[in-house]
Each structure stands twice: as structure tokens, then as C-alpha cells.
JSON list of C-alpha atoms in Angstrom, two decimals:
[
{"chain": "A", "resi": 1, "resn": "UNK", "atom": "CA", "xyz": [-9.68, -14.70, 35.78]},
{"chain": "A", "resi": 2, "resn": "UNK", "atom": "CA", "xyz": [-5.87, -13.23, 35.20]},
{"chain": "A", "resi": 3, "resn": "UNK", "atom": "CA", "xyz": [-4.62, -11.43, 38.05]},
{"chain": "A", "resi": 4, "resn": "UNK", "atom": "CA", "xyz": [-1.71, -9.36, 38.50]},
{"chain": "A", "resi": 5, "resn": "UNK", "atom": "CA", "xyz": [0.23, -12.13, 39.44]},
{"chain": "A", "resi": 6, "resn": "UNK", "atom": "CA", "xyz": [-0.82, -15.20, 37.19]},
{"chain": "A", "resi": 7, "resn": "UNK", "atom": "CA", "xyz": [0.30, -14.25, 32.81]},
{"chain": "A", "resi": 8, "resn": "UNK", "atom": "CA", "xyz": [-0.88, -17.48, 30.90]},
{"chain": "A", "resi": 9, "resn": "UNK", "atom": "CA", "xyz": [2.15, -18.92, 29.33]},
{"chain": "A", "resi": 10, "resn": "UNK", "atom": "CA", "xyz": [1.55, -18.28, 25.31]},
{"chain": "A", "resi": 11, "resn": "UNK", "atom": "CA", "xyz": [4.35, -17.34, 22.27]},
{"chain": "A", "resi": 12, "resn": "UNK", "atom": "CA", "xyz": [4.44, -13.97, 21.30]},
{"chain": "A", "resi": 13, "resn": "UNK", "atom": "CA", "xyz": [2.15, -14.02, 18.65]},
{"chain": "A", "resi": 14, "resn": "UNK", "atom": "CA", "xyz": [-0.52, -14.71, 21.07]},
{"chain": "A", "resi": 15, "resn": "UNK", "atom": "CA", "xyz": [0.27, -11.60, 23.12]},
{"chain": "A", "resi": 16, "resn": "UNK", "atom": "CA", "xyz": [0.27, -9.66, 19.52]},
{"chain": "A", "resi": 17, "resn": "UNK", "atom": "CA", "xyz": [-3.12, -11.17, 18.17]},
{"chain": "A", "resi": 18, "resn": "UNK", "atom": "CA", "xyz": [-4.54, -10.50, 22.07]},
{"chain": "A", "resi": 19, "resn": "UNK", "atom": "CA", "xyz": [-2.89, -6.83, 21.65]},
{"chain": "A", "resi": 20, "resn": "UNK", "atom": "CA", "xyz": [-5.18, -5.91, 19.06]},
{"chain": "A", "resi": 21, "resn": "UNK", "atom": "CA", "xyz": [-8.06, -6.87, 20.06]},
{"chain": "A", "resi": 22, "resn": "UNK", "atom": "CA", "xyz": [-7.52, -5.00, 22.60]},
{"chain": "A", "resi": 23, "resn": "UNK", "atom": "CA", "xyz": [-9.08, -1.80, 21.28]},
{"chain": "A", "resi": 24, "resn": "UNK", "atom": "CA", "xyz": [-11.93, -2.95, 21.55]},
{"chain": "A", "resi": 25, "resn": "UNK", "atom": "CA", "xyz": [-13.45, -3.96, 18.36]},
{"chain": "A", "resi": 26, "resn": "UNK", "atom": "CA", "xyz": [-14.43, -7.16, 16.92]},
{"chain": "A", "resi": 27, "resn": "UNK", "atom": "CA", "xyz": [-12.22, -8.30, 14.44]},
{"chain": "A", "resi": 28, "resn": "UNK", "atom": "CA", "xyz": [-11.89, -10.85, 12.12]},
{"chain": "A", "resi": 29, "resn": "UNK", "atom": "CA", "xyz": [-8.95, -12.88, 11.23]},
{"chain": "A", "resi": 30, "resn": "UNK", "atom": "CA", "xyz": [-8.59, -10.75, 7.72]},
{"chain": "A", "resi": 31, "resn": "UNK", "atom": "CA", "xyz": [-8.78, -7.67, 9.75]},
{"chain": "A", "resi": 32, "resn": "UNK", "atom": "CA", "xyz": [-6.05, -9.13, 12.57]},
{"chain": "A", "resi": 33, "resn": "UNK", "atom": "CA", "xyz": [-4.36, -9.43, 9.49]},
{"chain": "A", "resi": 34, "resn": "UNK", "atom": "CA", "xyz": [-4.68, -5.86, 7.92]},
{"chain": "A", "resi": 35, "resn": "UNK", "atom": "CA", "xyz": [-3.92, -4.71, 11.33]},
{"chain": "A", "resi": 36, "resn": "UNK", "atom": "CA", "xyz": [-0.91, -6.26, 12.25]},
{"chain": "A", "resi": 37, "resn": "UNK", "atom": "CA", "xyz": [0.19, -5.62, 8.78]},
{"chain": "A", "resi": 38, "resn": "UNK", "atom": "CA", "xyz": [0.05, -1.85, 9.32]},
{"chain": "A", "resi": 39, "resn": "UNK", "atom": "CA", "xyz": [1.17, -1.47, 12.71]},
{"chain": "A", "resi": 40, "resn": "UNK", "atom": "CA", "xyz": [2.92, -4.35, 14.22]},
{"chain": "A", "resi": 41, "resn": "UNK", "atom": "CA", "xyz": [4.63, -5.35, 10.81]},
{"chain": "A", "resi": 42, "resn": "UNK", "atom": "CA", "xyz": [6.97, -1.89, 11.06]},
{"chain": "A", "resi": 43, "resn": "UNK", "atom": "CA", "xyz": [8.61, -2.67, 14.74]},
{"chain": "A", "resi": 44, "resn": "UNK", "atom": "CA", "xyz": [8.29, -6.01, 15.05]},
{"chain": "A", "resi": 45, "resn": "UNK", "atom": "CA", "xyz": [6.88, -8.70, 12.63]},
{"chain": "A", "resi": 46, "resn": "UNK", "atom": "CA", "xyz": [3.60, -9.07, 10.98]},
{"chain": "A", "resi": 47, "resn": "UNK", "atom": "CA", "xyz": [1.91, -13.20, 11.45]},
{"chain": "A", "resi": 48, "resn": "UNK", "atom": "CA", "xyz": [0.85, -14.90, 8.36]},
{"chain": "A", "resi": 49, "resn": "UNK", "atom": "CA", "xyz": [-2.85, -15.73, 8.26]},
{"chain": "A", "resi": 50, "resn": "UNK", "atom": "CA", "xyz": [-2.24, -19.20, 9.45]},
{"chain": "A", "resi": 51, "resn": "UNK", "atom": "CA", "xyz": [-0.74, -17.69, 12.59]},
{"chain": "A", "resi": 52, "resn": "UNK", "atom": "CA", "xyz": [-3.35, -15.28, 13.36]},
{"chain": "A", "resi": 53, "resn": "UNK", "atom": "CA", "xyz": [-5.91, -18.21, 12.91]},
{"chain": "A", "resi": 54, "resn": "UNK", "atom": "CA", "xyz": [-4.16, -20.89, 15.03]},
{"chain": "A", "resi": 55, "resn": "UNK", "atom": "CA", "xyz": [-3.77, -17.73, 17.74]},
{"chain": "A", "resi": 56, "resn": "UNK", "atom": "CA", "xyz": [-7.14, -16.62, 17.47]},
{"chain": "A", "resi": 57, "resn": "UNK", "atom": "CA", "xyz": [-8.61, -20.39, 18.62]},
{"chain": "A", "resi": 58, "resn": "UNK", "atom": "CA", "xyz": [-5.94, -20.63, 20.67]},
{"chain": "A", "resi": 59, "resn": "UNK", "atom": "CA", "xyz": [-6.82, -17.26, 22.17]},
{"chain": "A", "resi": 60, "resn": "UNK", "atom": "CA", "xyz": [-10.53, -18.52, 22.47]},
{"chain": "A", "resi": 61, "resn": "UNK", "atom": "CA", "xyz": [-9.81, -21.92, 23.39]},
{"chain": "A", "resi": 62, "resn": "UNK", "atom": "CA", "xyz": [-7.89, -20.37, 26.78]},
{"chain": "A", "resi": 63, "resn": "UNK", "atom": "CA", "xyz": [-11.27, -17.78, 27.23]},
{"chain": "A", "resi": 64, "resn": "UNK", "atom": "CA", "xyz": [-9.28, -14.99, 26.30]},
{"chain": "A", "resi": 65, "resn": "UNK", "atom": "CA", "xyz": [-11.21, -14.10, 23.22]},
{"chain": "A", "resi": 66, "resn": "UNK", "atom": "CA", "xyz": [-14.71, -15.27, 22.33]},
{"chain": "A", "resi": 67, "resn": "UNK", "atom": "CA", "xyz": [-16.04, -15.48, 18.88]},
{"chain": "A", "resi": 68, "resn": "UNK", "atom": "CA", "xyz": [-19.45, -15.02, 16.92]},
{"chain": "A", "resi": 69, "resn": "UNK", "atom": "CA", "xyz": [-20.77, -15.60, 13.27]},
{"chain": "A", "resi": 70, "resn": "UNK", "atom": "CA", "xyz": [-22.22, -12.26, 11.46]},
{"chain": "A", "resi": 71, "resn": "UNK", "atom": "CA", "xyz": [-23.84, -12.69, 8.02]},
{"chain": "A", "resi": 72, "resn": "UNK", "atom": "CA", "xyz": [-22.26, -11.84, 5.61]},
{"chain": "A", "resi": 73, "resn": "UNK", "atom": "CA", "xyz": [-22.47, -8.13, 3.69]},
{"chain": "A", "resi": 74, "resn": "UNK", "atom": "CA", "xyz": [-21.97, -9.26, 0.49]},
{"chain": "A", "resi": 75, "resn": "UNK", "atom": "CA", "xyz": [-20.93, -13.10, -0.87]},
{"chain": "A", "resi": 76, "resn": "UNK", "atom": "CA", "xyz": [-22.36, -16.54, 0.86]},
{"chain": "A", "resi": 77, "resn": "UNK", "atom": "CA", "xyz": [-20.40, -17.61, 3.65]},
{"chain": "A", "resi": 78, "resn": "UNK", "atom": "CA", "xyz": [-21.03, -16.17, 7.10]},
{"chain": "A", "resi": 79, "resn": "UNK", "atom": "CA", "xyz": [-17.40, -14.06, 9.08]},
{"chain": "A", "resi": 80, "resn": "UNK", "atom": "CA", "xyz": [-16.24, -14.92, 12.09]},
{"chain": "A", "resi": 81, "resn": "UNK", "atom": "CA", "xyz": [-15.67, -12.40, 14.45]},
{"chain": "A", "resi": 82, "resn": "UNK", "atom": "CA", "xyz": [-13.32, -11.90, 17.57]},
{"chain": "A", "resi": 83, "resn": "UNK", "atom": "CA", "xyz": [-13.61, -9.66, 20.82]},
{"chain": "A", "resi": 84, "resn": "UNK", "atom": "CA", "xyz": [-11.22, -10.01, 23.87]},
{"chain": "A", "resi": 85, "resn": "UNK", "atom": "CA", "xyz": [-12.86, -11.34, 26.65]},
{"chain": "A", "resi": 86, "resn": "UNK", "atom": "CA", "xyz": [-12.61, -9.11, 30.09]},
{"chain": "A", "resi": 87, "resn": "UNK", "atom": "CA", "xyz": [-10.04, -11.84, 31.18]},
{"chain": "A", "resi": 88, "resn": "UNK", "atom": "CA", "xyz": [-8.05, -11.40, 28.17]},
{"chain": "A", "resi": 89, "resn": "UNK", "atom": "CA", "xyz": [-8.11, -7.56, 28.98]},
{"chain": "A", "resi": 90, "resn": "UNK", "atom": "CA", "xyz": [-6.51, -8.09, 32.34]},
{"chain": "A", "resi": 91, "resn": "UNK", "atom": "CA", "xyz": [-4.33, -11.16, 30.98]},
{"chain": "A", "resi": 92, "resn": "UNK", "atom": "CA", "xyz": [-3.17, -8.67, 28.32]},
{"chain": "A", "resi": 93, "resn": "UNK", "atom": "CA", "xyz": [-2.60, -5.77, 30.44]},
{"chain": "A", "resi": 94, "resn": "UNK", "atom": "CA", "xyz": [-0.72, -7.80, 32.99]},
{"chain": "A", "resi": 95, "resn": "UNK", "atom": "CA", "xyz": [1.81, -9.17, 30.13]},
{"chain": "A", "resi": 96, "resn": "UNK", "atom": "CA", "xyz": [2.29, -6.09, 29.08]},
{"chain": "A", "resi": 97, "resn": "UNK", "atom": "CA", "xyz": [3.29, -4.44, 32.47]},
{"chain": "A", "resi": 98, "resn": "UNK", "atom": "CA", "xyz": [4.97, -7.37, 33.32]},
{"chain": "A", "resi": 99, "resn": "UNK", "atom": "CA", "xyz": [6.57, -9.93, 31.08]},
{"chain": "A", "resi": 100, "resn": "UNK", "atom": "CA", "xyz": [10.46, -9.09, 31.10]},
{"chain": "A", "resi": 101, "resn": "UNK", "atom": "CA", "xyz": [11.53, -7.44, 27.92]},
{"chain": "A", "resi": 102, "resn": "UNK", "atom": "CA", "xyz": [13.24, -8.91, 25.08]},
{"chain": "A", "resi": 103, "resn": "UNK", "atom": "CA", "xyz": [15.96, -6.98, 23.78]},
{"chain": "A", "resi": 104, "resn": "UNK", "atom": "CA", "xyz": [15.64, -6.57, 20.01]},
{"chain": "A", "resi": 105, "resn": "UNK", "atom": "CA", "xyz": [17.73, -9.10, 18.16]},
{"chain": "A", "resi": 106, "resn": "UNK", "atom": "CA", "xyz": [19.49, -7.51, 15.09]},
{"chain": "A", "resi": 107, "resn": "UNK", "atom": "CA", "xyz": [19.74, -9.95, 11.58]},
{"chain": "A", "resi": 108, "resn": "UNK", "atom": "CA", "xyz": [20.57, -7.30, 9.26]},
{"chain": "A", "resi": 109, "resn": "UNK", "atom": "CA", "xyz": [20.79, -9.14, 5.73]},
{"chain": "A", "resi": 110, "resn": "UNK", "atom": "CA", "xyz": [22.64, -6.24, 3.86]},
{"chain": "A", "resi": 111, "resn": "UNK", "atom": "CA", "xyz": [25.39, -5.97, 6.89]},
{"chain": "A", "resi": 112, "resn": "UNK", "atom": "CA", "xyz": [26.26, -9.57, 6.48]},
{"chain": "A", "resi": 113, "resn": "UNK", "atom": "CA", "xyz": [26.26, -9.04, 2.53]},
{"chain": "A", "resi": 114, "resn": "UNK", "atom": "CA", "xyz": [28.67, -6.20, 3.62]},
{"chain": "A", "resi": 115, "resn": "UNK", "atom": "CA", "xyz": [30.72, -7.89, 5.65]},
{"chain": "A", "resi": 116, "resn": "UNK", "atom": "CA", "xyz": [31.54, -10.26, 2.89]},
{"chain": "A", "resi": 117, "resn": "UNK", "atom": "CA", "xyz": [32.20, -7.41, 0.44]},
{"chain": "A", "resi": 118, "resn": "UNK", "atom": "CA", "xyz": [35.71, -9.04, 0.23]},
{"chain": "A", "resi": 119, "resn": "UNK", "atom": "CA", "xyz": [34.03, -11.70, -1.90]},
{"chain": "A", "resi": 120, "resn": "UNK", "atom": "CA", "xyz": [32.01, -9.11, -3.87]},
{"chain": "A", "resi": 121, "resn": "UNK", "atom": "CA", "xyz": [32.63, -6.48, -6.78]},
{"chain": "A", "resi": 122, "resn": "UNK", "atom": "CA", "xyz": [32.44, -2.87, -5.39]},
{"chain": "A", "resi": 123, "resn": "UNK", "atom": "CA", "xyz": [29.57, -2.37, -7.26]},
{"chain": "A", "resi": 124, "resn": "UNK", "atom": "CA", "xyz": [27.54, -5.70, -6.66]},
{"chain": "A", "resi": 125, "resn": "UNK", "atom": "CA", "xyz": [28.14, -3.92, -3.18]},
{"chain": "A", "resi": 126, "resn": "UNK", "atom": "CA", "xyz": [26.88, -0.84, -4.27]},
{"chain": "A", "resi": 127, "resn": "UNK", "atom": "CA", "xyz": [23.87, -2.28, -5.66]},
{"chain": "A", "resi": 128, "resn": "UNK", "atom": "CA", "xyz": [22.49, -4.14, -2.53]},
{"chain": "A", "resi": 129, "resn": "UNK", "atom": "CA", "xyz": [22.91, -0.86, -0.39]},
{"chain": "A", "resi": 130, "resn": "UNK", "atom": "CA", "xyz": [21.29, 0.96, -2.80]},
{"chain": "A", "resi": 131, "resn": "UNK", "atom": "CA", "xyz": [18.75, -1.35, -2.30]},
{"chain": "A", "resi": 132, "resn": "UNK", "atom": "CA", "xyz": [18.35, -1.64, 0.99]},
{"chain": "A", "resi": 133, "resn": "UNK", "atom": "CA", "xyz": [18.06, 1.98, 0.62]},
{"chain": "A", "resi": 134, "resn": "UNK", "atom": "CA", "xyz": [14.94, 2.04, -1.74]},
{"chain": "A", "resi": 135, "resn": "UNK", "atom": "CA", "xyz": [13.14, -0.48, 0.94]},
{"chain": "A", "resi": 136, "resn": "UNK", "atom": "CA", "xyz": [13.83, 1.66, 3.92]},
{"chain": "A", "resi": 137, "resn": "UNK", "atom": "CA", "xyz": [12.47, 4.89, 2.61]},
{"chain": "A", "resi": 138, "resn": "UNK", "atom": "CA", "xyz": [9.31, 3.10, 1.38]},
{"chain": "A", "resi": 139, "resn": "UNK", "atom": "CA", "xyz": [8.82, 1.40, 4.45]},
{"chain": "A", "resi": 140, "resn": "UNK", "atom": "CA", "xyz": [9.57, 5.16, 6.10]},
{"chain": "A", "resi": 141, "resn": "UNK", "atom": "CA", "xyz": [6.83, 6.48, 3.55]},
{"chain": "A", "resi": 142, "resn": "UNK", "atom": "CA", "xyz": [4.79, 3.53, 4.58]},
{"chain": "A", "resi": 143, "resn": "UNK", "atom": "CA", "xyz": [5.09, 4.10, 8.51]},
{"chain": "A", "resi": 144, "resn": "UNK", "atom": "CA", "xyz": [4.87, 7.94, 7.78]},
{"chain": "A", "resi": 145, "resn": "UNK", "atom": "CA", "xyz": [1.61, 7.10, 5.48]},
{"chain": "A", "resi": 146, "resn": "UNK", "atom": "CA", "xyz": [0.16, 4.56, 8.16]},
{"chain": "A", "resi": 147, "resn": "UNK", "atom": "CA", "xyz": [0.64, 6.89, 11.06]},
{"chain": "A", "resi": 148, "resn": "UNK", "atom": "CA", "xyz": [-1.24, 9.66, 9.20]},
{"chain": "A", "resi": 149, "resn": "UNK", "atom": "CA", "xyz": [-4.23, 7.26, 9.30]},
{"chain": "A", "resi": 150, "resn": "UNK", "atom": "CA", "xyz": [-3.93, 6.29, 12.56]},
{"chain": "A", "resi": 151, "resn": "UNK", "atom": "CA", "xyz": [-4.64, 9.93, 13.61]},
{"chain": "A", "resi": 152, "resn": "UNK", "atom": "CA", "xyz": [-8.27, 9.67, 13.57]},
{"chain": "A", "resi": 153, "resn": "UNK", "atom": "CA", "xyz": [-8.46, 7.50, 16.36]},
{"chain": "A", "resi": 154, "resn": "UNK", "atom": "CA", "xyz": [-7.82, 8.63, 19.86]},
{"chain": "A", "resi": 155, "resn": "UNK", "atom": "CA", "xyz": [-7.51, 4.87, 20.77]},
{"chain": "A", "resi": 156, "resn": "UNK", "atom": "CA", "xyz": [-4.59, 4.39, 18.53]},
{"chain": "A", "resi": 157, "resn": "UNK", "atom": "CA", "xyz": [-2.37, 6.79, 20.01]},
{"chain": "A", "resi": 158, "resn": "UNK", "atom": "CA", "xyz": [0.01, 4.90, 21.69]},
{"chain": "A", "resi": 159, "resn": "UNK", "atom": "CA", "xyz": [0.43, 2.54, 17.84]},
{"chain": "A", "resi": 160, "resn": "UNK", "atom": "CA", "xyz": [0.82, 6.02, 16.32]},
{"chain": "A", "resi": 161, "resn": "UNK", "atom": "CA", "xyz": [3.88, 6.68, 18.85]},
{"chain": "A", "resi": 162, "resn": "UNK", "atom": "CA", "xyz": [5.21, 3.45, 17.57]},
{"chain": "A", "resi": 163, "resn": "UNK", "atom": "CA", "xyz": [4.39, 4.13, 13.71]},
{"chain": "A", "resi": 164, "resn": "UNK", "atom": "CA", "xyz": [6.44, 7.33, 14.59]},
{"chain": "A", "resi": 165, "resn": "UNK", "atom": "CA", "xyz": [9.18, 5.23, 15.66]},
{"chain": "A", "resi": 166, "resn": "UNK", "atom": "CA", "xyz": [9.03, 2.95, 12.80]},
{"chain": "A", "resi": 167, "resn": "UNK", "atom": "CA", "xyz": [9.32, 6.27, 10.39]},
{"chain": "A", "resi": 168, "resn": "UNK", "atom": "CA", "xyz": [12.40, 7.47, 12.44]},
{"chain": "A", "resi": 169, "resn": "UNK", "atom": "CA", "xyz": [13.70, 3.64, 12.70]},
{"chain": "A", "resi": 170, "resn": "UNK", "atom": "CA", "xyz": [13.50, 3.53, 8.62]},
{"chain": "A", "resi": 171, "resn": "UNK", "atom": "CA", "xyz": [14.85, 6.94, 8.34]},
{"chain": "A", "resi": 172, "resn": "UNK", "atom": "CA", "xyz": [18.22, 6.27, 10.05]},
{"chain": "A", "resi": 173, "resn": "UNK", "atom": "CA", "xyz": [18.41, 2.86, 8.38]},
{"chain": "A", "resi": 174, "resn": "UNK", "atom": "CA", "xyz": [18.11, 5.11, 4.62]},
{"chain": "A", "resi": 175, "resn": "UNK", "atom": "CA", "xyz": [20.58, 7.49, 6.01]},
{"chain": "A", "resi": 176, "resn": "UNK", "atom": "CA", "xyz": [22.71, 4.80, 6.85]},
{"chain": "A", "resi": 177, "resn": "UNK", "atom": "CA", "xyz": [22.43, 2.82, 3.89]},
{"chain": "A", "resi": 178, "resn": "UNK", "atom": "CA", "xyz": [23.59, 6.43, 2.27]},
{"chain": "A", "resi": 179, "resn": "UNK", "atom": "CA", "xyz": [26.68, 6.42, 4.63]},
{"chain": "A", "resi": 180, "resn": "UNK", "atom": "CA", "xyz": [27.94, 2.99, 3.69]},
{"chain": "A", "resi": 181, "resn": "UNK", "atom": "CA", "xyz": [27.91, 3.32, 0.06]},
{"chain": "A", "resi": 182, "resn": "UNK", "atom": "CA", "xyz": [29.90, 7.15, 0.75]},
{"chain": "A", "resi": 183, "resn": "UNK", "atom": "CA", "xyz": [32.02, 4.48, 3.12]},
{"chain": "A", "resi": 184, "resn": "UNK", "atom": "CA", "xyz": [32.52, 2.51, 0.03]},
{"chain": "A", "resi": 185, "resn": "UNK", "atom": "CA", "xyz": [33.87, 4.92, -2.23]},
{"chain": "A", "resi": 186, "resn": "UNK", "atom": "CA", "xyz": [36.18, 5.80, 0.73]},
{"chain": "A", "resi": 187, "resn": "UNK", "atom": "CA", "xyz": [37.24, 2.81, 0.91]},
{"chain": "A", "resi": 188, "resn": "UNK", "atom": "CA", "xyz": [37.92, 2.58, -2.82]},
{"chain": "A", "resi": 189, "resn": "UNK", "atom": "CA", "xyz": [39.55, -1.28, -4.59]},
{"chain": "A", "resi": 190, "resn": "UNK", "atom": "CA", "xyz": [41.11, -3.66, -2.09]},
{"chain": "A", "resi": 191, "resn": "UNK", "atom": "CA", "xyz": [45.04, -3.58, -2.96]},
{"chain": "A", "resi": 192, "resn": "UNK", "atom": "CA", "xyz": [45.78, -6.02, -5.77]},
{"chain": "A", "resi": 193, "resn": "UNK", "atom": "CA", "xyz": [42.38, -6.69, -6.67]},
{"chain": "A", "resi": 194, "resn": "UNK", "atom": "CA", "xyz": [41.76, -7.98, -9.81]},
{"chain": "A", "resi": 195, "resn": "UNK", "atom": "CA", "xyz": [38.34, -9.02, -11.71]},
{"chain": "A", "resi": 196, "resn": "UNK", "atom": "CA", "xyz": [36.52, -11.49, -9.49]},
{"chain": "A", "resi": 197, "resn": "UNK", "atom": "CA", "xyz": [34.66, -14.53, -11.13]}
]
């Protein structure tokens, strides 16, 4: 049994796969996936279904989760199901209130695009903030969307506070992305420049 002292040692995607199945429901690896897609994949990263499946036996192997076959509701194979195990509750709960935290790492594709803009046309420039733009108000409409959902459920209230986040996160990032192009025409043609090939 996990203890407050004793966290097995697992990746992250482990700890994210035990997460939610933490609320208590059995899940199956499609619904890990739908999941993680709509919570986990706004603030952090969302597994492919290879992960998920490789973490879920993993996660079973260790007695953290335990598994059953339901018939199926419609269609001819039987679904496998997933529940934490009361050890994986307390394994979970002690990672969480104990693993040291890893600061976010920022890779920021259009910033390194930007930094470059020396090699770039102003408006090839343009055109990738505007852009990066589009994708962060639909992934703000997304969180914004997703945490509307989430509502329903009391047990969800602390992924709603994150959804939040993620809408505030993809927000600034739009607002930003507005900034730097308004930078841009500040900024106006490098001296000298001529056409670039």
C-alpha cells in the first residue's frame, strides 16, 4: 500500500492517466483519451492512445488500477474498463502533494519563427502571428467551451479551475500575438532591405 512517504517511481503520463481515474469512474482507454483530450490537453499535453494503453497496464501491472471486461452496448467485441485501485488513490494523492514541481518549460514555435524574422519578409511574419493568433482564440473558445461542460459535475471543480486557466492562458497568448504584429508595424523594413529570395 502507498504511504505518505513511499511515491512509486513512474513518467508523468502515468501520474496523468492515474489522475483521471481518480474521479472515480471506470474508464476506458477511449474515454482516458476523450478526457485527457479535454482537460489535460489545454495546460499540459494530451497522450496518444498508445500512451494511455501502455500506462493503463502499466498502471495495473503495479496494482494501481484494476481492470474488467463489460459487454459490449452495441458492436461484437467486449470494452475494457479501468478503476483506480484504493492504493492508486493514496499513491496518487501522495504524488500530488508531494512530488517537487516542474517548472513549465516554454518552446514557443512562433517566437523562434520571430526571432528569425531577419531571415523572413515582414509579411511571411505577419502571417504566422496571425496564425498563431487564430489557434489561440480557438483553443480559448475551446477551454471556455470545455469548462462550460465541466460545470455539471461537482467532482470536476478543481479541472474547471484549470480549464479557466487554460481560457485566460490562450487569451493572453491572442492578445499577445495581437501585440507583436502592432510591434511589427512599429518596427517597420530593416534599413537597406531589399526583396529576399
Amino acid at each position: 500500500m502507498a504511504d505518505e512517504e513511499t511515491v512509486p517511481a513512474l513518467p508523468a503520463t502515468s501520474w496523468a492517466v492515474l489522475g483521471l481515474l481518480s474521479f472515480g469512474r471506470e474508464l476506458s482507454g477511449y474515454d482516458v483519451k476523450k478526457w485527457s483530450d479535454r482537460s489535460l490537453g489545454l495546460f499540459y499535453w494530451s497522450p496518444s492512445f498508445s500512451q494511455i494503453y501502455s500506462e493503463l497496464k502499466r498502471l495495473e501491472q503495479a496494482g494501481l488500477a484494476g481492470s474488467r471486461l463489460v459487454p459490449p452496448e452495441a458492436g461484437s467485441r467486449d470494452k475494457r474498463v479501468y478503476r483506480i485501485t484504493d492504493e492508486g488513490l493514496a499513491a496518487v494523492r501522495t504524488w500530488a502533494r508531494t512530488a517537487p514541481l516542474d517548472p513549465p518549460v516554454l518552446k514557443h514555435g512562433p517566437m523562434l519563427r520571430l526571432w528569425l524574422g531577419h531571415l523572413l519578409e515582414p509579411e511571411r511574419m505577419r502571417e504566422i502571428l496571425a496564425a498563431h493568433r487564430t489557434h489561440a482564440e480557438g483553443m480559448r473558445l475551446r477551454a471556455e467551451a470545455d469548462a462550460a461542460d465541466a460545470s455539471a459535475d461537482e467532482a470536476w471543480a478543481y479541472p474547471r479551475l484549470t480549464l479557466r486557466w487554460a481560457e485566460r492562458y490562450y487569451a493572453a497568448e491572442r492578445d499577445l500575438a495581437d501585440a507583436m504584429l502592432a510591434d511589427i508595424e512599429e518596427l517597420g523594413p530593416p534599413e537597406g532591405a531589399g526583396p529576399r529570395r
